PDB file of C-alpha atoms in Angstrom:
ATOM      1  CA  UNK A   1     -14.373  17.912 -66.194  1.00  0.00           C
ATOM      2  CA  UNK A   2     -11.300  20.964 -65.829  1.00  0.00           C
ATOM      3  CA  UNK A   3     -10.471  21.263 -62.059  1.00  0.00           C
ATOM      4  CA  UNK A   4      -8.833  23.896 -59.854  1.00  0.00           C
ATOM      5  CA  UNK A   5      -7.471  23.060 -56.124  1.00  0.00           C
ATOM      6  CA  UNK A   6      -6.434  24.873 -54.374  1.00  0.00           C
ATOM      7  CA  UNK A   7      -5.668  25.668 -50.278  1.00  0.00           C
ATOM      8  CA  UNK A   8      -3.017  23.367 -47.872  1.00  0.00           C
ATOM      9  CA  UNK A   9      -1.912  19.740 -47.756  1.00  0.00           C
ATOM     10  CA  UNK A  10      -5.454  18.021 -47.882  1.00  0.00           C
ATOM     11  CA  UNK A  11      -5.846  19.451 -51.192  1.00  0.00           C
ATOM     12  CA  UNK A  12      -2.160  19.435 -51.698  1.00  0.00           C
ATOM     13  CA  UNK A  13      -1.703  15.560 -51.054  1.00  0.00           C
ATOM     14  CA  UNK A  14      -4.431  15.122 -53.971  1.00  0.00           C
ATOM     15  CA  UNK A  15      -1.048  15.111 -57.102  1.00  0.00           C
ATOM     16  CA  UNK A  16      -0.727  11.936 -56.468  1.00  0.00           C
ATOM     17  CA  UNK A  17      -4.453  11.138 -57.711  1.00  0.00           C
ATOM     18  CA  UNK A  18      -5.526  14.212 -59.500  1.00  0.00           C
ATOM     19  CA  UNK A  19      -5.394  11.925 -62.768  1.00  0.00           C
ATOM     20  CA  UNK A  20      -9.218  11.029 -60.519  1.00  0.00           C
ATOM     21  CA  UNK A  21      -9.923  13.733 -59.797  1.00  0.00           C
ATOM     22  CA  UNK A  22     -10.516  15.177 -63.419  1.00  0.00           C
ATOM     23  CA  UNK A  23      -9.881  14.757 -66.728  1.00  0.00           C
ATOM     24  CA  UNK A  24      -7.434  17.955 -66.429  1.00  0.00           C
ATOM     25  CA  UNK A  25      -6.527  18.749 -62.671  1.00  0.00           C
ATOM     26  CA  UNK A  26      -4.575  21.466 -61.627  1.00  0.00           C
ATOM     27  CA  UNK A  27      -2.832  21.865 -58.313  1.00  0.00           C
ATOM     28  CA  UNK A  28      -2.008  25.587 -57.036  1.00  0.00           C
ATOM     29  CA  UNK A  29      -2.578  23.909 -52.872  1.00  0.00           C
ATOM     30  CA  UNK A  30       0.185  23.892 -50.734  1.00  0.00           C
ATOM     31  CA  UNK A  31       1.007  22.403 -47.024  1.00  0.00           C
ATOM     32  CA  UNK A  32       0.636  25.421 -44.916  1.00  0.00           C
ATOM     33  CA  UNK A  33      -1.880  27.230 -46.338  1.00  0.00           C
ATOM     34  CA  UNK A  34      -4.081  29.842 -45.175  1.00  0.00           C
ATOM     35  CA  UNK A  35      -6.808  31.145 -46.602  1.00  0.00           C
ATOM     36  CA  UNK A  36      -5.539  34.792 -46.969  1.00  0.00           C
ATOM     37  CA  UNK A  37      -3.359  32.349 -49.520  1.00  0.00           C
ATOM     38  CA  UNK A  38      -5.532  31.663 -51.571  1.00  0.00           C
ATOM     39  CA  UNK A  39      -6.025  34.342 -53.830  1.00  0.00           C
ATOM     40  CA  UNK A  40      -2.226  34.189 -53.852  1.00  0.00           C
ATOM     41  CA  UNK A  41      -2.492  30.827 -55.257  1.00  0.00           C
ATOM     42  CA  UNK A  42      -4.990  31.351 -57.016  1.00  0.00           C
ATOM     43  CA  UNK A  43      -1.877  33.458 -58.853  1.00  0.00           C
ATOM     44  CA  UNK A  44      -2.877  34.696 -63.314  1.00  0.00           C
ATOM     45  CA  UNK A  45      -4.786  31.441 -63.336  1.00  0.00           C
ATOM     46  CA  UNK A  46      -8.059  32.578 -65.823  1.00  0.00           C
ATOM     47  CA  UNK A  47     -11.326  30.513 -62.868  1.00  0.00           C
ATOM     48  CA  UNK A  48     -12.634  30.392 -65.866  1.00  0.00           C
ATOM     49  CA  UNK A  49     -11.077  27.699 -68.160  1.00  0.00           C
ATOM     50  CA  UNK A  50     -12.197  25.469 -65.014  1.00  0.00           C
ATOM     51  CA  UNK A  51     -14.988  23.527 -64.190  1.00  0.00           C
ATOM     52  CA  UNK A  52     -15.039  23.615 -60.889  1.00  0.00           C
ATOM     53  CA  UNK A  53     -12.091  24.836 -58.566  1.00  0.00           C
ATOM     54  CA  UNK A  54     -12.352  22.672 -54.738  1.00  0.00           C
ATOM     55  CA  UNK A  55     -10.689  24.836 -51.983  1.00  0.00           C
ATOM     56  CA  UNK A  56      -9.786  23.243 -48.585  1.00  0.00           C
ATOM     57  CA  UNK A  57      -8.126  25.714 -45.733  1.00  0.00           C
ATOM     58  CA  UNK A  58      -9.617  25.962 -41.294  1.00  0.00           C
ATOM     59  CA  UNK A  59      -6.838  23.718 -40.484  1.00  0.00           C
ATOM     60  CA  UNK A  60      -3.739  25.647 -39.985  1.00  0.00           C
ATOM     61  CA  UNK A  61      -6.186  28.724 -39.742  1.00  0.00           C
ATOM     62  CA  UNK A  62      -7.027  27.339 -36.387  1.00  0.00           C
ATOM     63  CA  UNK A  63      -3.348  25.332 -35.886  1.00  0.00           C
ATOM     64  CA  UNK A  64      -1.110  28.517 -36.525  1.00  0.00           C
ATOM     65  CA  UNK A  65       1.051  29.676 -32.773  1.00  0.00           C
ATOM     66  CA  UNK A  66      -1.265  32.976 -33.770  1.00  0.00           C
ATOM     67  CA  UNK A  67      -4.665  31.889 -35.411  1.00  0.00           C
ATOM     68  CA  UNK A  68      -6.661  33.652 -38.001  1.00  0.00           C
ATOM     69  CA  UNK A  69      -9.540  34.625 -36.263  1.00  0.00           C
ATOM     70  CA  UNK A  70     -12.715  33.705 -38.494  1.00  0.00           C
ATOM     71  CA  UNK A  71     -14.107  36.879 -39.748  1.00  0.00           C
ATOM     72  CA  UNK A  72     -10.669  37.084 -41.464  1.00  0.00           C
ATOM     73  CA  UNK A  73     -10.968  33.261 -42.464  1.00  0.00           C
ATOM     74  CA  UNK A  74     -14.276  34.023 -44.024  1.00  0.00           C
ATOM     75  CA  UNK A  75     -13.228  37.343 -45.622  1.00  0.00           C
ATOM     76  CA  UNK A  76     -10.700  35.481 -48.044  1.00  0.00           C
ATOM     77  CA  UNK A  77     -12.653  32.461 -48.400  1.00  0.00           C
ATOM     78  CA  UNK A  78     -15.674  35.482 -49.999  1.00  0.00           C
ATOM     79  CA  UNK A  79     -13.063  37.419 -51.508  1.00  0.00           C
ATOM     80  CA  UNK A  80     -11.791  34.205 -54.059  1.00  0.00           C
ATOM     81  CA  UNK A  81     -15.438  32.860 -53.645  1.00  0.00           C
ATOM     82  CA  UNK A  82     -16.268  36.698 -55.993  1.00  0.00           C
ATOM     83  CA  UNK A  83     -12.321  36.428 -57.580  1.00  0.00           C
ATOM     84  CA  UNK A  84     -13.950  32.979 -59.816  1.00  0.00           C
ATOM     85  CA  UNK A  85     -17.332  33.298 -60.170  1.00  0.00           C
ATOM     86  CA  UNK A  86     -19.071  32.481 -62.357  1.00  0.00           C
ATOM     87  CA  UNK A  87     -16.529  29.433 -61.797  1.00  0.00           C
ATOM     88  CA  UNK A  88     -18.295  27.279 -58.846  1.00  0.00           C
ATOM     89  CA  UNK A  89     -16.563  26.602 -56.026  1.00  0.00           C
ATOM     90  CA  UNK A  90     -15.915  23.206 -53.733  1.00  0.00           C
ATOM     91  CA  UNK A  91     -15.426  23.154 -49.893  1.00  0.00           C
ATOM     92  CA  UNK A  92     -13.654  20.641 -49.195  1.00  0.00           C
ATOM     93  CA  UNK A  93     -13.910  21.222 -45.061  1.00  0.00           C
ATOM     94  CA  UNK A  94     -11.184  20.452 -42.661  1.00  0.00           C
ATOM     95  CA  UNK A  95     -10.932  17.101 -41.988  1.00  0.00           C
ATOM     96  CA  UNK A  96     -10.513  18.888 -38.098  1.00  0.00           C
ATOM     97  CA  UNK A  97      -8.360  16.521 -35.916  1.00  0.00           C
ATOM     98  CA  UNK A  98      -7.296  13.558 -33.421  1.00  0.00           C
ATOM     99  CA  UNK A  99      -7.360  15.179 -30.040  1.00  0.00           C
ATOM    100  CA  UNK A 100      -6.117  12.350 -28.877  1.00  0.00           C
ATOM    101  CA  UNK A 101      -2.709  12.885 -31.760  1.00  0.00           C
ATOM    102  CA  UNK A 102      -2.159  16.454 -30.761  1.00  0.00           C
ATOM    103  CA  UNK A 103      -2.700  19.495 -28.570  1.00  0.00           C
ATOM    104  CA  UNK A 104      -5.417  21.058 -31.489  1.00  0.00           C
ATOM    105  CA  UNK A 105      -8.789  22.516 -31.368  1.00  0.00           C
ATOM    106  CA  UNK A 106     -11.187  20.895 -32.047  1.00  0.00           C
ATOM    107  CA  UNK A 107     -14.409  21.962 -31.607  1.00  0.00           C
ATOM    108  CA  UNK A 108     -13.468  25.500 -33.335  1.00  0.00           C
ATOM    109  CA  UNK A 109     -12.046  23.604 -36.581  1.00  0.00           C
ATOM    110  CA  UNK A 110     -15.610  21.397 -36.740  1.00  0.00           C
ATOM    111  CA  UNK A 111     -16.844  25.725 -36.156  1.00  0.00           C
ATOM    112  CA  UNK A 112     -14.128  27.284 -39.433  1.00  0.00           C
ATOM    113  CA  UNK A 113     -15.546  23.707 -41.709  1.00  0.00           C
ATOM    114  CA  UNK A 114     -19.474  24.994 -41.745  1.00  0.00           C
ATOM    115  CA  UNK A 115     -18.902  28.279 -41.652  1.00  0.00           C
ATOM    116  CA  UNK A 116     -16.480  28.224 -43.837  1.00  0.00           C
ATOM    117  CA  UNK A 117     -18.640  25.194 -46.271  1.00  0.00           C
ATOM    118  CA  UNK A 118     -22.161  27.191 -44.694  1.00  0.00           C
ATOM    119  CA  UNK A 119     -20.202  30.813 -47.616  1.00  0.00           C
ATOM    120  CA  UNK A 120     -19.241  28.926 -50.528  1.00  0.00           C
ATOM    121  CA  UNK A 121     -23.250  27.644 -50.119  1.00  0.00           C
ATOM    122  CA  UNK A 122     -24.978  31.511 -50.028  1.00  0.00           C
ATOM    123  CA  UNK A 123     -22.529  31.913 -53.196  1.00  0.00           C
ATOM    124  CA  UNK A 124     -24.680  28.819 -55.435  1.00  0.00           C
ATOM    125  CA  UNK A 125     -21.452  26.293 -54.501  1.00  0.00           C
ATOM    126  CA  UNK A 126     -20.883  23.374 -52.390  1.00  0.00           C
ATOM    127  CA  UNK A 127     -19.311  21.441 -49.660  1.00  0.00           C
ATOM    128  CA  UNK A 128     -18.094  18.230 -48.705  1.00  0.00           C
ATOM    129  CA  UNK A 129     -17.961  17.427 -45.444  1.00  0.00           C
ATOM    130  CA  UNK A 130     -14.683  15.906 -45.382  1.00  0.00           C
ATOM    131  CA  UNK A 131     -15.270  14.430 -41.748  1.00  0.00           C
ATOM    132  CA  UNK A 132     -18.458  12.766 -42.354  1.00  0.00           C
ATOM    133  CA  UNK A 133     -16.202  10.466 -45.051  1.00  0.00           C
ATOM    134  CA  UNK A 134     -13.445   9.680 -43.703  1.00  0.00           C
ATOM    135  CA  UNK A 135     -15.629   8.534 -40.544  1.00  0.00           C
ATOM    136  CA  UNK A 136     -16.059   5.230 -40.831  1.00  0.00           C
ATOM    137  CA  UNK A 137     -11.942   4.333 -41.155  1.00  0.00           C
ATOM    138  CA  UNK A 138     -12.071   5.451 -36.482  1.00  0.00           C
ATOM    139  CA  UNK A 139      -8.032   5.920 -35.715  1.00  0.00           C
ATOM    140  CA  UNK A 140      -7.250   4.240 -39.544  1.00  0.00           C
ATOM    141  CA  UNK A 141      -8.455   7.926 -40.948  1.00  0.00           C
ATOM    142  CA  UNK A 142      -5.691   9.743 -39.620  1.00  0.00           C
ATOM    143  CA  UNK A 143      -1.885  10.269 -39.957  1.00  0.00           C
ATOM    144  CA  UNK A 144      -0.179   9.580 -37.226  1.00  0.00           C
ATOM    145  CA  UNK A 145       0.099  13.312 -36.381  1.00  0.00           C
ATOM    146  CA  UNK A 146      -3.049  14.291 -35.382  1.00  0.00           C
ATOM    147  CA  UNK A 147      -3.634  16.330 -38.024  1.00  0.00           C
ATOM    148  CA  UNK A 148      -3.538  14.785 -41.435  1.00  0.00           C
ATOM    149  CA  UNK A 149      -5.789  12.747 -42.767  1.00  0.00           C
ATOM    150  CA  UNK A 150      -3.820   9.336 -43.787  1.00  0.00           C
ATOM    151  CA  UNK A 151      -3.517   7.355 -47.304  1.00  0.00           C
ATOM    152  CA  UNK A 152      -5.902   5.024 -46.928  1.00  0.00           C
ATOM    153  CA  UNK A 153      -8.193   8.629 -46.151  1.00  0.00           C
ATOM    154  CA  UNK A 154      -7.237   9.874 -49.501  1.00  0.00           C
ATOM    155  CA  UNK A 155      -8.501   6.809 -51.333  1.00  0.00           C
ATOM    156  CA  UNK A 156     -11.768   6.474 -49.370  1.00  0.00           C
ATOM    157  CA  UNK A 157     -11.701  10.673 -51.109  1.00  0.00           C
ATOM    158  CA  UNK A 158     -11.193  10.567 -53.668  1.00  0.00           C
ATOM    159  CA  UNK A 159     -14.638   9.265 -55.145  1.00  0.00           C
ATOM    160  CA  UNK A 160     -16.220  11.301 -52.137  1.00  0.00           C
ATOM    161  CA  UNK A 161     -14.044  14.076 -53.505  1.00  0.00           C
ATOM    162  CA  UNK A 162     -15.097  13.074 -57.901  1.00  0.00           C
ATOM    163  CA  UNK A 163     -18.912  13.357 -56.803  1.00  0.00           C
ATOM    164  CA  UNK A 164     -19.229  17.088 -55.300  1.00  0.00           C
ATOM    165  CA  UNK A 165     -17.462  18.371 -58.017  1.00  0.00           C
ATOM    166  CA  UNK A 166     -19.800  16.771 -60.818  1.00  0.00           C
ATOM    167  CA  UNK A 167     -22.545  18.039 -58.599  1.00  0.00           C
ATOM    168  CA  UNK A 168     -21.118  21.309 -58.368  1.00  0.00           C
ATOM    169  CA  UNK A 169     -19.944  22.015 -61.874  1.00  0.00           C
TER     170      UNK A 169
END
């Protein structure tokens, strides 16, 4: 399975586990990325050479000092989905934040994640609910900064991501 990972640090950190995700896993995701960065991350890659393109954005779109508005956020995701068609997209929804460790707006992140997932599904893709996957870990699923997920959460997310990719292809 050939997989492309685009988006923010939630997928960029999977560089350490890329062989566990797919036979051929290309990671173009970078920390701090927002939805409007997705097409630049894709660059001149041919989307047709991938079985699935997994995307994770939303956390930085909500947490920047000048956050992106929902319509612009969704427009950027839609542009990517249209650009890569017919290659299917798996939306790896933002895990949100641990409100006890940060002052970022978790409700807004949840709303952005829900809307992004619905958009991708409406275009024939699938979505992975990161919050649900890491929920059994409680606070152990979070890094100390409250924004990122912990190493143990990544290890829990790898099999869920593999299943999501397989179901999306």
